[in-house]
Coordinates of C-alpha atoms in Angstrom, one line a residue:
Chain A
M479 CA -92.2 58.6 -6.1
A480 CA -94.4 55.9 -7.7
D481 CA -94.7 52.5 -6.0
L482 CA -93.0 50.0 -8.3
K483 CA -93.9 46.9 -6.3
I484 CA -96.0 44.3 -8.0
D485 CA -97.5 41.0 -7.0
I486 CA -97.5 38.3 -9.7
G487 CA -99.5 35.4 -8.3
G488 CA -98.1 35.5 -4.8
L489 CA -94.6 36.4 -5.9
L490 CA -93.9 40.0 -4.7
L491 CA -91.5 41.8 -7.0
K492 CA -89.8 45.0 -5.8
N493 CA -90.3 46.3 -9.4
P494 CA -91.6 44.9 -12.6
V495 CA -88.3 44.5 -14.4
M496 CA -87.1 40.9 -14.9
T497 CA -84.6 39.3 -17.2
A498 CA -85.5 36.7 -19.8
S499 CA -84.0 33.2 -19.7
G500 CA -81.1 32.6 -22.0
T501 CA -80.2 36.3 -22.2
F502 CA -78.8 37.0 -18.8
G503 CA -76.7 33.9 -18.0
Y504 CA -77.0 33.2 -14.3
G505 CA -76.5 36.9 -13.2
P506 CA -72.7 37.1 -12.5
E507 CA -72.1 37.8 -16.2
F508 CA -73.7 41.2 -15.5
D509 CA -72.0 42.0 -12.1
D510 CA -69.5 44.3 -13.8
F511 CA -72.2 46.4 -15.4
I512 CA -75.1 46.6 -12.9
N513 CA -76.3 45.7 -9.4
V514 CA -78.3 42.6 -10.2
S515 CA -80.1 43.0 -6.9
D516 CA -81.8 46.1 -8.2
L517 CA -83.9 44.0 -10.5
G518 CA -87.4 42.7 -9.8
G519 CA -86.3 39.2 -10.7
I520 CA -84.0 37.2 -12.9
V521 CA -84.8 34.0 -14.8
V522 CA -81.7 32.0 -15.3
K523 CA -80.7 29.9 -18.3
G524 CA -82.9 26.9 -19.4
T525 CA -82.1 24.0 -17.1
T526 CA -82.6 20.3 -18.0
L527 CA -82.3 17.1 -16.1
E528 CA -79.1 16.0 -17.9
H529 CA -76.1 18.0 -19.1
R530 CA -76.7 19.3 -22.7
E531 CA -74.0 20.4 -25.1
G532 CA -76.5 22.4 -27.2
N533 CA -76.6 22.7 -30.9
K534 CA -73.6 23.0 -33.3
Y535 CA -72.2 26.3 -34.3
P536 CA -73.4 28.5 -36.0
R537 CA -76.1 29.3 -33.5
M538 CA -76.9 32.9 -34.3
A539 CA -77.9 35.0 -37.3
E540 CA -78.4 38.8 -37.2
T541 CA -81.7 39.9 -38.9
P542 CA -83.3 43.2 -39.5
A543 CA -84.3 44.5 -36.1
G544 CA -83.5 41.3 -34.4
M545 CA -81.6 38.0 -34.3
L546 CA -82.2 34.3 -34.7
N547 CA -80.7 31.9 -32.2
S548 CA -80.5 28.1 -31.9
V549 CA -78.4 27.6 -28.8
G550 CA -80.4 24.5 -27.9
L551 CA -80.5 24.6 -24.1
Q552 CA -76.8 24.2 -23.5
N553 CA -76.5 23.7 -19.7
K554 CA -74.8 21.5 -17.2
G555 CA -78.0 19.9 -15.8
V556 CA -80.0 20.6 -12.7
D557 CA -77.7 18.7 -10.2
Y558 CA -74.7 20.8 -11.3
F559 CA -76.9 23.9 -11.0
A560 CA -78.0 23.0 -7.5
K561 CA -74.4 22.1 -6.3
H562 CA -72.3 24.7 -8.1
I563 CA -74.2 27.6 -9.6
Y564 CA -77.0 28.1 -7.0
P565 CA -74.6 28.7 -4.1
A566 CA -72.8 31.4 -6.2
I567 CA -75.9 33.4 -7.0
S568 CA -78.2 32.9 -3.9
H569 CA -76.8 36.1 -2.4
Y570 CA -78.6 38.3 -4.9
D571 CA -81.4 40.2 -3.2
T572 CA -83.9 39.5 -5.9
H573 CA -86.1 36.7 -7.0
I574 CA -84.2 34.0 -8.9
L575 CA -86.4 31.9 -11.1
V576 CA -85.1 28.8 -12.9
N577 CA -86.3 28.2 -16.4
V578 CA -87.0 24.4 -16.7
S579 CA -87.0 22.5 -19.9
G580 CA -87.0 18.9 -21.0
S581 CA -87.8 16.3 -23.6
R582 CA -90.1 14.1 -21.4
V583 CA -92.7 14.9 -18.8
E584 CA -90.9 12.8 -16.2
D585 CA -87.7 14.8 -16.9
Y586 CA -89.5 18.1 -16.1
V587 CA -90.9 16.5 -12.9
K588 CA -87.4 15.4 -11.8
V589 CA -85.9 18.8 -12.4
C590 CA -88.7 20.5 -10.4
E591 CA -88.2 18.0 -7.5
V592 CA -84.6 19.1 -7.2
L593 CA -85.5 22.8 -7.4
N594 CA -88.2 22.4 -4.8
E595 CA -85.4 21.8 -2.3
L596 CA -83.6 25.0 -3.0
E597 CA -84.7 27.6 -0.4
G598 CA -83.5 30.6 -2.4
I599 CA -85.4 29.7 -5.5
P600 CA -89.0 31.0 -5.0
G601 CA -90.3 29.8 -8.4
I602 CA -89.7 28.3 -11.8
E603 CA -90.5 29.3 -15.3
L604 CA -91.7 26.2 -17.0
N605 CA -90.4 26.3 -20.6
I606 CA -92.9 24.6 -22.9
S607 CA -91.8 26.8 -25.8
C608 CA -88.2 26.3 -26.7
P609 CA -88.1 26.1 -30.5
N610 CA -84.5 24.8 -30.6
V611 CA -84.5 21.3 -29.3
K612 CA -85.3 18.2 -31.4
E613 CA -87.6 16.6 -28.8
G614 CA -89.9 18.2 -26.3
G615 CA -89.5 21.9 -25.7
M616 CA -91.9 23.7 -27.9
A617 CA -93.9 20.6 -28.7
F618 CA -95.3 20.7 -25.2
G619 CA -96.6 24.2 -25.7
T620 CA -98.1 24.0 -29.1
S621 CA -101.1 21.7 -28.3
C622 CA -103.6 21.9 -25.5
P623 CA -103.4 18.3 -24.4
S624 CA -99.6 18.2 -24.0
A625 CA -99.5 21.7 -22.4
R626 CA -102.1 20.3 -19.9
E627 CA -100.2 17.1 -19.3
V628 CA -96.8 18.8 -18.4
T629 CA -98.3 21.6 -16.4
K630 CA -100.4 19.1 -14.4
A631 CA -97.5 16.8 -13.7
V632 CA -95.2 19.6 -12.6
R633 CA -97.9 21.3 -10.5
A634 CA -98.4 18.0 -8.6
V635 CA -94.7 18.0 -7.4
Y636 CA -93.7 21.7 -7.4
H637 CA -95.1 23.7 -4.5
K638 CA -93.7 27.2 -5.1
H639 CA -94.4 29.8 -7.8
L640 CA -95.1 28.1 -11.2
M641 CA -94.8 30.5 -14.1
V642 CA -95.4 28.9 -17.5
K643 CA -93.6 30.3 -20.6
L644 CA -95.8 30.2 -23.7
S645 CA -94.9 29.7 -27.3
P646 CA -96.1 32.2 -30.0
N647 CA -95.8 29.5 -32.6
V648 CA -99.5 28.5 -32.2
T649 CA -102.9 29.3 -33.8
S650 CA -104.4 30.5 -30.5
I651 CA -102.2 31.4 -27.6
A652 CA -105.2 32.2 -25.5
E653 CA -106.4 28.6 -25.7
I654 CA -103.1 27.3 -24.4
A655 CA -103.0 30.0 -21.7
K656 CA -106.5 28.9 -20.4
V657 CA -105.4 25.2 -20.2
V658 CA -102.3 26.1 -18.3
E659 CA -104.3 28.3 -15.9
D660 CA -106.8 25.5 -15.4
E661 CA -103.9 23.2 -14.3
G662 CA -102.8 25.5 -11.6
A663 CA -100.1 27.8 -13.1
D664 CA -99.5 30.9 -10.9
S665 CA -98.5 33.1 -13.8
L666 CA -97.7 33.1 -17.5
S667 CA -94.8 34.5 -19.3
L668 CA -94.9 35.3 -23.0
I669 CA -93.7 35.3 -25.7
N670 CA -90.9 32.9 -26.4
T671 CA -89.1 33.3 -29.8
L672 CA -90.8 33.0 -33.1
L673 CA -89.6 30.3 -35.4
G674 CA -87.6 31.6 -38.4
I675 CA -85.0 30.9 -41.0
A676 CA -82.0 32.9 -42.3
I677 CA -80.5 31.9 -45.6
N678 CA -77.1 32.9 -47.1
A679 CA -78.0 33.6 -50.8
E680 CA -74.4 33.3 -51.9
T681 CA -73.8 29.9 -50.5
R682 CA -77.4 28.7 -50.8
R683 CA -77.1 27.4 -47.3
P684 CA -79.0 28.1 -44.1
V685 CA -77.1 30.3 -41.7
L686 CA -77.9 28.3 -38.6
S687 CA -76.7 24.7 -38.1
T688 CA -80.3 23.7 -37.2
I689 CA -81.8 25.5 -40.2
T690 CA -84.5 27.0 -38.1
G691 CA -84.1 29.2 -35.0
G692 CA -85.9 31.5 -32.7
L693 CA -86.4 35.1 -33.7
S694 CA -86.1 37.8 -31.0
G695 CA -85.6 41.5 -30.8
P696 CA -87.7 44.6 -31.7
A697 CA -89.0 42.8 -34.9
I698 CA -91.3 40.7 -32.8
K699 CA -92.7 43.4 -30.4
P700 CA -96.0 44.0 -32.2
I701 CA -96.8 40.3 -32.2
A702 CA -95.8 40.0 -28.6
L703 CA -98.0 42.9 -27.6
R704 CA -101.0 41.4 -29.4
M705 CA -100.5 38.1 -27.7
V706 CA -100.2 39.6 -24.2
W707 CA -103.4 41.5 -24.9
Q708 CA -105.2 38.4 -26.1
V709 CA -104.0 36.3 -23.1
A710 CA -104.8 39.1 -20.6
N711 CA -108.4 39.0 -21.9
A712 CA -108.6 35.2 -21.6
V713 CA -107.1 34.4 -18.1
K714 CA -107.2 35.7 -14.6
I715 CA -103.6 34.9 -13.5
P716 CA -100.9 37.5 -13.9
I717 CA -98.8 37.8 -17.1
V718 CA -95.2 38.6 -17.5
G719 CA -94.7 40.1 -20.9
M720 CA -91.7 40.0 -23.2
G721 CA -90.7 40.2 -26.8
G722 CA -88.4 43.0 -28.2
I723 CA -88.4 45.3 -25.2
M724 CA -85.5 47.7 -25.8
N725 CA -86.5 50.6 -23.5
A726 CA -88.9 51.9 -20.9
T727 CA -91.5 52.9 -23.4
D728 CA -91.6 49.4 -24.8
A729 CA -92.0 48.1 -21.2
I730 CA -94.9 50.5 -20.5
E731 CA -96.6 49.3 -23.7
F732 CA -96.5 45.7 -22.4
I733 CA -97.9 46.7 -19.1
L734 CA -100.7 48.7 -20.8
A735 CA -101.5 45.6 -22.9
G736 CA -102.0 43.6 -19.7
A737 CA -98.6 42.5 -18.4
S738 CA -98.0 42.9 -14.6
A739 CA -94.2 42.6 -15.1
I740 CA -91.9 42.4 -18.0
Q741 CA -88.7 40.5 -19.0
V742 CA -85.9 42.1 -20.9
G743 CA -84.1 39.7 -23.3
T744 CA -82.1 40.4 -26.4
A745 CA -81.6 44.0 -25.4
N746 CA -79.2 42.8 -22.7
F747 CA -76.8 41.8 -25.5
L748 CA -76.7 45.3 -27.0
D749 CA -76.5 47.1 -23.7
P750 CA -75.8 45.1 -20.5
T751 CA -77.0 48.1 -18.4
V752 CA -80.4 48.3 -20.2
T753 CA -82.5 46.7 -17.5
I754 CA -81.6 49.5 -15.0
K755 CA -82.3 52.2 -17.7
I756 CA -85.7 50.6 -18.2
L757 CA -86.4 50.5 -14.5
R758 CA -85.5 54.2 -14.1
G759 CA -87.6 55.0 -17.2
I760 CA -90.7 53.3 -15.9
E761 CA -90.3 55.2 -12.6
E762 CA -90.0 58.5 -14.6
Y763 CA -93.1 57.6 -16.7
L764 CA -95.2 56.9 -13.7
D765 CA -94.2 60.1 -12.0
R766 CA -94.8 62.1 -15.2
H767 CA -98.3 60.7 -15.6
N768 CA -99.1 60.9 -11.9
V769 CA -99.6 57.2 -11.6
A770 CA -99.1 56.2 -8.0
T771 CA -98.5 52.4 -8.5
V772 CA -97.5 50.2 -11.4
K773 CA -100.5 48.1 -10.7
E774 CA -102.9 50.8 -11.8
L775 CA -101.3 50.7 -15.3
V776 CA -101.7 47.0 -15.8
G777 CA -104.1 46.5 -18.7
A778 CA -104.9 50.2 -18.8
M779 CA -104.9 50.5 -22.6
E780 CA -107.9 52.6 -23.5
C781 CA -109.5 51.1 -26.6
C782 CA -112.3 53.6 -27.1
Chain B
M1354 CA -63.5 44.9 -14.8
K1355 CA -65.6 45.2 -17.9
K1356 CA -67.6 48.3 -18.7
V1357 CA -69.9 49.9 -21.3
T1358 CA -68.8 53.4 -22.1
D1359 CA -68.9 56.1 -24.8
F1360 CA -65.9 57.0 -27.0
H1361 CA -65.6 59.6 -29.7
V1362 CA -64.1 59.0 -33.1
V1363 CA -60.6 60.6 -33.4
E1364 CA -60.0 59.4 -37.0
V1365 CA -60.4 56.7 -39.5
Q1366 CA -57.1 55.9 -41.2
H1367 CA -57.8 54.2 -44.6
L1368 CA -55.0 51.6 -45.3
S1369 CA -56.6 50.3 -48.5
H1370 CA -60.0 50.3 -50.2
D1371 CA -61.4 47.9 -47.6
T1372 CA -59.1 48.1 -44.6
F1373 CA -58.9 50.8 -42.0
I1374 CA -57.8 51.6 -38.5
I1375 CA -60.3 53.5 -36.4
V1376 CA -59.0 55.4 -33.4
L1377 CA -61.4 56.3 -30.5
Q1378 CA -61.0 58.7 -27.6
G1379 CA -62.5 57.7 -24.3
T1380 CA -65.0 59.9 -22.4
E1381 CA -63.7 58.2 -19.2
P1382 CA -60.3 56.9 -18.2
V1383 CA -59.4 54.1 -20.6
I1384 CA -58.8 50.6 -19.1
A1385 CA -55.5 48.9 -20.1
V1386 CA -56.3 46.2 -22.7
L1387 CA -54.1 43.1 -22.9
P1388 CA -53.0 41.7 -26.3
G1389 CA -55.8 39.4 -27.7
Q1390 CA -58.7 41.0 -25.8
F1391 CA -61.5 42.4 -27.8
A1392 CA -64.4 44.9 -27.6
E1393 CA -68.0 45.0 -28.7
V1394 CA -68.4 48.1 -30.7
E1395 CA -71.6 49.8 -31.5
V1396 CA -72.3 50.7 -35.1
P1397 CA -74.0 54.1 -34.8
G1398 CA -76.5 55.5 -37.3
S1399 CA -77.2 52.2 -39.1
P1400 CA -80.7 50.9 -38.4
E1401 CA -80.0 47.8 -40.5
V1402 CA -77.2 46.7 -38.1
F1403 CA -78.8 45.4 -35.0
L1404 CA -75.9 43.9 -33.0
R1405 CA -72.6 45.4 -31.9
R1406 CA -69.4 44.2 -33.7
P1407 CA -66.8 42.2 -31.9
L1408 CA -63.4 43.6 -32.8
S1409 CA -59.9 42.6 -31.7
V1410 CA -58.2 45.6 -30.0
H1411 CA -55.3 46.8 -32.2
G1412 CA -53.9 49.5 -29.8
C1413 CA -54.7 50.9 -26.4
D1414 CA -53.0 53.9 -24.7
P1415 CA -54.5 54.6 -21.3
V1416 CA -52.3 57.7 -20.9
A1417 CA -53.6 59.3 -24.1
G1418 CA -57.1 57.8 -23.4
T1419 CA -57.3 56.1 -26.8
I1420 CA -58.2 52.7 -28.2
S1421 CA -57.9 51.6 -31.8
F1422 CA -59.2 48.8 -34.0
Y1423 CA -57.8 47.3 -37.3
V1424 CA -60.9 46.5 -39.4
K1425 CA -61.7 45.1 -42.8
V1426 CA -65.0 45.9 -44.4
V1427 CA -66.9 42.6 -44.6
G1428 CA -70.5 43.7 -44.3
K1429 CA -72.9 46.6 -43.6
G1430 CA -71.6 47.1 -40.0
T1431 CA -67.9 47.4 -40.9
A1432 CA -68.8 49.5 -44.0
R1433 CA -70.7 52.0 -41.9
M1434 CA -67.8 52.0 -39.3
S1435 CA -65.4 53.0 -42.1
E1436 CA -67.5 56.1 -42.8
L1437 CA -67.6 57.4 -39.2
L1438 CA -66.5 61.0 -38.8
P1439 CA -64.3 62.6 -36.1
G1440 CA -66.3 63.5 -33.1
E1441 CA -69.1 60.8 -33.6
K1442 CA -70.0 59.0 -30.5
V1443 CA -69.5 55.2 -30.3
S1444 CA -70.5 53.0 -27.4
V1445 CA -68.0 50.3 -26.5
I1446 CA -68.1 47.3 -24.2
Y1447 CA -64.6 46.3 -23.1
P1448 CA -62.2 44.8 -22.3
L1449 CA -63.6 41.4 -23.2
G1450 CA -62.2 37.9 -23.3
N1451 CA -58.8 36.4 -22.3
H1452 CA -55.5 37.3 -23.8
F1453 CA -52.3 35.8 -25.2
T1454 CA -49.9 34.5 -22.5
I1455 CA -46.7 36.4 -22.4
L1456 CA -43.4 34.5 -22.4
E1457 CA -40.5 36.3 -20.7
E1458 CA -37.7 34.8 -22.8
G1459 CA -36.8 33.0 -26.0
R1460 CA -37.6 33.5 -29.6
V1461 CA -41.4 33.5 -30.3
L1462 CA -43.2 33.5 -33.6
L1463 CA -46.2 35.8 -34.2
V1464 CA -48.3 35.1 -37.4
G1465 CA -51.1 37.3 -38.6
G1466 CA -53.1 36.6 -41.6
G1467 CA -55.6 39.2 -43.1
T1468 CA -57.2 41.2 -40.3
G1469 CA -55.6 38.7 -37.9
V1470 CA -52.7 41.2 -37.8
A1471 CA -55.0 43.3 -35.5
P1472 CA -53.6 42.3 -32.1
M1473 CA -50.0 41.5 -33.3
L1474 CA -48.3 44.9 -32.7
M1475 CA -49.6 45.1 -29.1
L1476 CA -48.5 41.5 -28.5
A1477 CA -45.0 42.0 -29.9
N1478 CA -44.6 45.1 -27.8
K1479 CA -45.7 43.3 -24.7
L1480 CA -43.4 40.2 -25.4
K1481 CA -40.4 42.4 -26.1
K1482 CA -40.9 44.3 -22.9
A1483 CA -41.2 41.1 -21.0
G1484 CA -37.9 39.8 -22.4
A1485 CA -38.9 37.6 -25.3
E1486 CA -37.6 38.0 -28.8
P1487 CA -40.6 38.5 -31.2
V1488 CA -40.4 37.5 -34.8
M1489 CA -43.4 38.2 -37.0
I1490 CA -44.8 36.9 -40.2
I1491 CA -47.7 38.8 -41.9
G1492 CA -49.5 37.1 -44.7
G1493 CA -51.8 38.4 -47.4
R1494 CA -53.0 37.8 -50.9
S1495 CA -50.9 40.6 -52.3
A1496 CA -48.8 43.6 -51.3
A1497 CA -52.0 45.7 -51.1
D1498 CA -53.0 43.6 -48.1
I1499 CA -49.8 44.2 -46.1
H1500 CA -49.7 47.3 -43.9
I1501 CA -46.6 47.4 -41.8
S1502 CA -45.6 50.7 -40.2
D1503 CA -42.2 51.5 -38.6
A1504 CA -43.7 50.6 -35.3
Y1505 CA -43.6 46.9 -36.3
H1506 CA -40.0 47.0 -37.4
A1507 CA -39.0 48.8 -34.1
V1508 CA -40.2 45.9 -32.0
A1509 CA -40.0 42.7 -34.1
E1510 CA -38.0 41.0 -36.8
M1511 CA -40.5 41.3 -39.6
H1512 CA -41.3 38.9 -42.5
V1513 CA -44.0 39.0 -45.2
T1514 CA -45.6 36.4 -47.4
T1515 CA -48.0 37.1 -50.3
E1516 CA -49.8 34.5 -52.3
D1517 CA -49.1 36.3 -55.6
G1518 CA -45.5 37.0 -54.6
S1519 CA -45.8 40.8 -55.0
L1520 CA -44.1 41.3 -51.6
G1521 CA -41.9 39.1 -49.4
V1522 CA -41.9 35.3 -49.8
K1523 CA -44.3 34.0 -52.4
G1524 CA -47.0 31.7 -51.0
R1525 CA -48.8 31.2 -47.7
V1526 CA -47.4 32.0 -44.3
T1527 CA -46.7 28.2 -43.9
D1528 CA -44.5 28.3 -47.0
H1529 CA -42.1 30.6 -45.2
P1530 CA -38.7 29.1 -44.4
L1531 CA -39.1 30.1 -40.8
L1532 CA -41.9 27.6 -40.5
K1533 CA -39.9 24.9 -42.2
E1534 CA -36.2 24.2 -42.0
E1535 CA -35.5 27.5 -40.1
F1536 CA -38.0 26.8 -37.4
N1537 CA -36.5 27.9 -34.1
F1538 CA -39.2 29.2 -31.7
N1539 CA -40.5 28.5 -28.2
R1540 CA -44.1 29.3 -29.1
I1541 CA -46.4 30.3 -32.0
Y1542 CA -49.0 33.0 -31.5
T1543 CA -51.5 33.4 -34.3
C1544 CA -54.6 35.2 -35.4
G1545 CA -56.2 34.9 -38.9
P1546 CA -58.3 32.6 -41.0
D1547 CA -59.0 29.2 -39.5
P1548 CA -57.2 27.1 -42.2
M1549 CA -54.0 29.1 -41.6
M1550 CA -54.2 28.7 -37.8
K1551 CA -54.9 25.0 -38.1
A1552 CA -51.9 24.6 -40.3
L1553 CA -49.8 26.5 -37.8
S1554 CA -51.2 24.4 -35.0
A1555 CA -50.1 21.2 -36.9
I1556 CA -46.6 22.6 -37.2
A1557 CA -46.5 23.5 -33.5
R1558 CA -47.5 20.0 -32.6
E1559 CA -44.9 18.5 -34.8
K1560 CA -42.2 20.8 -33.3
G1561 CA -43.4 20.2 -29.8
V1562 CA -44.3 23.8 -28.9
V1563 CA -47.5 25.5 -27.8
C1564 CA -49.6 27.3 -30.4
E1565 CA -52.0 30.0 -29.1
A1566 CA -54.7 31.0 -31.6
S1567 CA -57.1 33.8 -31.4
L1568 CA -60.5 32.7 -32.8
E1569 CA -63.1 34.8 -34.6
N1570 CA -66.7 33.9 -34.1
T1571 CA -70.3 35.2 -34.6
M1572 CA -71.3 36.8 -31.3
A1573 CA -74.5 38.4 -30.0
C1574 CA -73.3 39.7 -26.6
G1575 CA -69.5 39.2 -26.2
F1576 CA -69.6 38.5 -22.4
G1577 CA -71.0 35.0 -21.9
A1578 CA -74.7 35.7 -21.7
C1579 CA -76.0 34.4 -25.1
L1580 CA -74.0 31.2 -25.6
C1581 CA -74.0 31.8 -29.4
C1582 CA -70.2 31.8 -30.1
V1583 CA -69.2 28.3 -29.1
V1584 CA -66.3 26.3 -30.3
K1585 CA -65.9 22.6 -29.8
T1586 CA -63.2 21.8 -27.3
T1587 CA -61.9 18.6 -25.8
D1588 CA -64.1 19.6 -22.8
G1589 CA -67.3 20.3 -24.9
H1590 CA -68.7 23.5 -26.2
K1591 CA -67.0 26.7 -24.9
C1592 CA -67.8 30.3 -25.5
V1593 CA -65.2 32.0 -27.6
C1594 CA -66.0 35.3 -25.9
T1595 CA -65.3 34.3 -22.3
E1596 CA -63.1 31.1 -22.5
G1597 CA -61.3 32.7 -25.5
P1598 CA -60.8 34.3 -27.9
V1599 CA -57.3 32.9 -27.4
F1600 CA -57.0 29.1 -27.1
D1601 CA -54.1 26.7 -26.7
T1602 CA -54.9 24.8 -29.9
T1603 CA -54.4 21.4 -28.3
Y1604 CA -57.6 22.2 -26.4
L1605 CA -59.6 22.6 -29.6
E1606 CA -61.3 19.6 -31.2
N1607 CA -60.3 18.7 -34.7
W1608 CA -57.3 21.1 -34.7

């Protein structure tokens, strides 16, 4: 039986299968379907300093091989999370990372200060790539100076694992990755959604209330693989890959491209048990290829 | 307890050119579904259809191991579903959402418009069994939209409205005398187009009774993970899939 354990920048995962923020709620939504503690880690819904109502309905459009969303970080704020949600999920025997977002650098900092105090939260995923909020979010992750500023400010106050989630809506994702690594990130997760539009030809109106939204699902997988590979060649810190992973083969492809672990996102909506199927599939692949540890497979794509 | 499980198609009963009932047989014991609950149904063999389709449960018989859905073809997903053949495998996530509350006495009004008729037979059965007296109005554009079997007449006092007057009272459901001078109900239960349900909500408010409406919404997951299917309530955005689909309409903003 292959060894599935993997160390991502000091965070030891029992296996490389995590869930992507915004696609897994806080975990209990999946209790009827799977044993959440079987996963390598979960990343809970984007959390901001203040309560946010999110964007107006409609927030979702189905597209060929994917979907657009513009939820807009609906959440009850970090204090509510710490008081009411955290106690209800801290029993999970897996790493719970909180995805942190905001409109201002000082907001990110305040959220991280609160999360620092929660013993059962070993790390955060700094979201500098949400495309669905008017201010902040993706704006931080699309230029090197602002990515540097927010990572630096958070690193100064946050002492546990700092994963930074990168936006694909940039000219060079490797440049952003290097800046974030310089500022002390422990790992990188990529990619967030790609900015897109869906239009209803009959009504001549955009489908989403926000006009643009974030594209996810298998449609974006080749782009995500390319970006994981580019970033893996540019930085030394571990990468958590995501973007259209629907099955174990997709997950293996991300690992071969250079990801140490993976996050499953949109696939959770189609099959709430998919994460466990992917986990079993990775195990089966490693055994079939006589690979003793997941680690050996990281970045093992053979180009010539 | 929700689960994701495989069913096999028993039959597709075509009621008209665009409306059908699909009956599925469980591969595992079937969970009893309550009136108003829904399921996320896979559309097999259709690469263009990425997401499951949220469908209100029309019938559920745990003894026979079957579940059925009343569906109107509105796009590629439902069109493909109408072509499914007996024996084809369909993955279903169910039972999802809350349900209509069941009164145990008094006259109650059930109003279904279009495919909003889907949960009404189950609801009427449950209400009658509990001791209430169900009266039902089914509304459509014309007689071709109205599909009422003997099972409806067996359980509820039935009324029909059609916009062209080809069956029952001419006009919309709200034009029916039962919703005007003859109104004598403890509660309104409704499922159908939003404008119809809003009009019923206004009547309920005027008469001082509760109106429970089952909302339809665009969903990605159906179980509270994606936060796509929100409706504006007096308490902020709520997911139709987990806080609904059935809402007391006084809780909905601008209703």
